[in-house]
């Protein structure tokens, strides 16, 4: 069984990239559980963020698990480049690739395999993959950039996933990503989420430790 405690995963997308190492150290000592790394390719999403070299550099400033979120086309082609320093890799259902095969490859490498869905994707689309992933990443904003407002219409998707998790005998984390602050974290956790990705709310908080504690204890 995977642990169901609430985990807070600050997204380095909201960090000051010119001081990435310090920023990763700062949220690590502020009590983060995982470090979330948003990889964007300019194809799957319009934005380009960073690739494996930057994630590897970040890994040298923390001993926390690195949670890699690939917002890229053909994620299967890039898995190996992250595997030696990532703990989990999430790939999008909407991206072109063989989803089952990609998830299996991540698991075979000993990492947690995540399946991510964008807001427009109905939750029913993940049903065929139940049992094949360790993390269901439900995007609560449109992928591509930080600082957007949480989409409350995603709450029923979280609740449905939690029902499958409790009924189906499949254990997995439900991770929410986008627009997470103390208020939207509470709604998400009440719906069934247990991993909270938070970019802006943690990195731009006056005190990251206070913010992380607040998120974890909603
Ligand atoms: C959006 C990314 C998110 C983003 C969250 O495409 O997947 O992880 O960084 O940032 P905030 O918390 O600012 O919405
Ligand atoms: Zn993300």
XYZ file of C-alpha atoms and ligand atoms in Angstrom, residues 36 38 69 71 177, ligand 2:
6
model
C 8.000 18.865 -8.676
C 7.614 20.711 -14.960
C 5.945 15.976 -14.881
C 4.303 17.984 -20.596
C -1.413 20.420 -9.983
Zn 3.251 20.028 -12.995
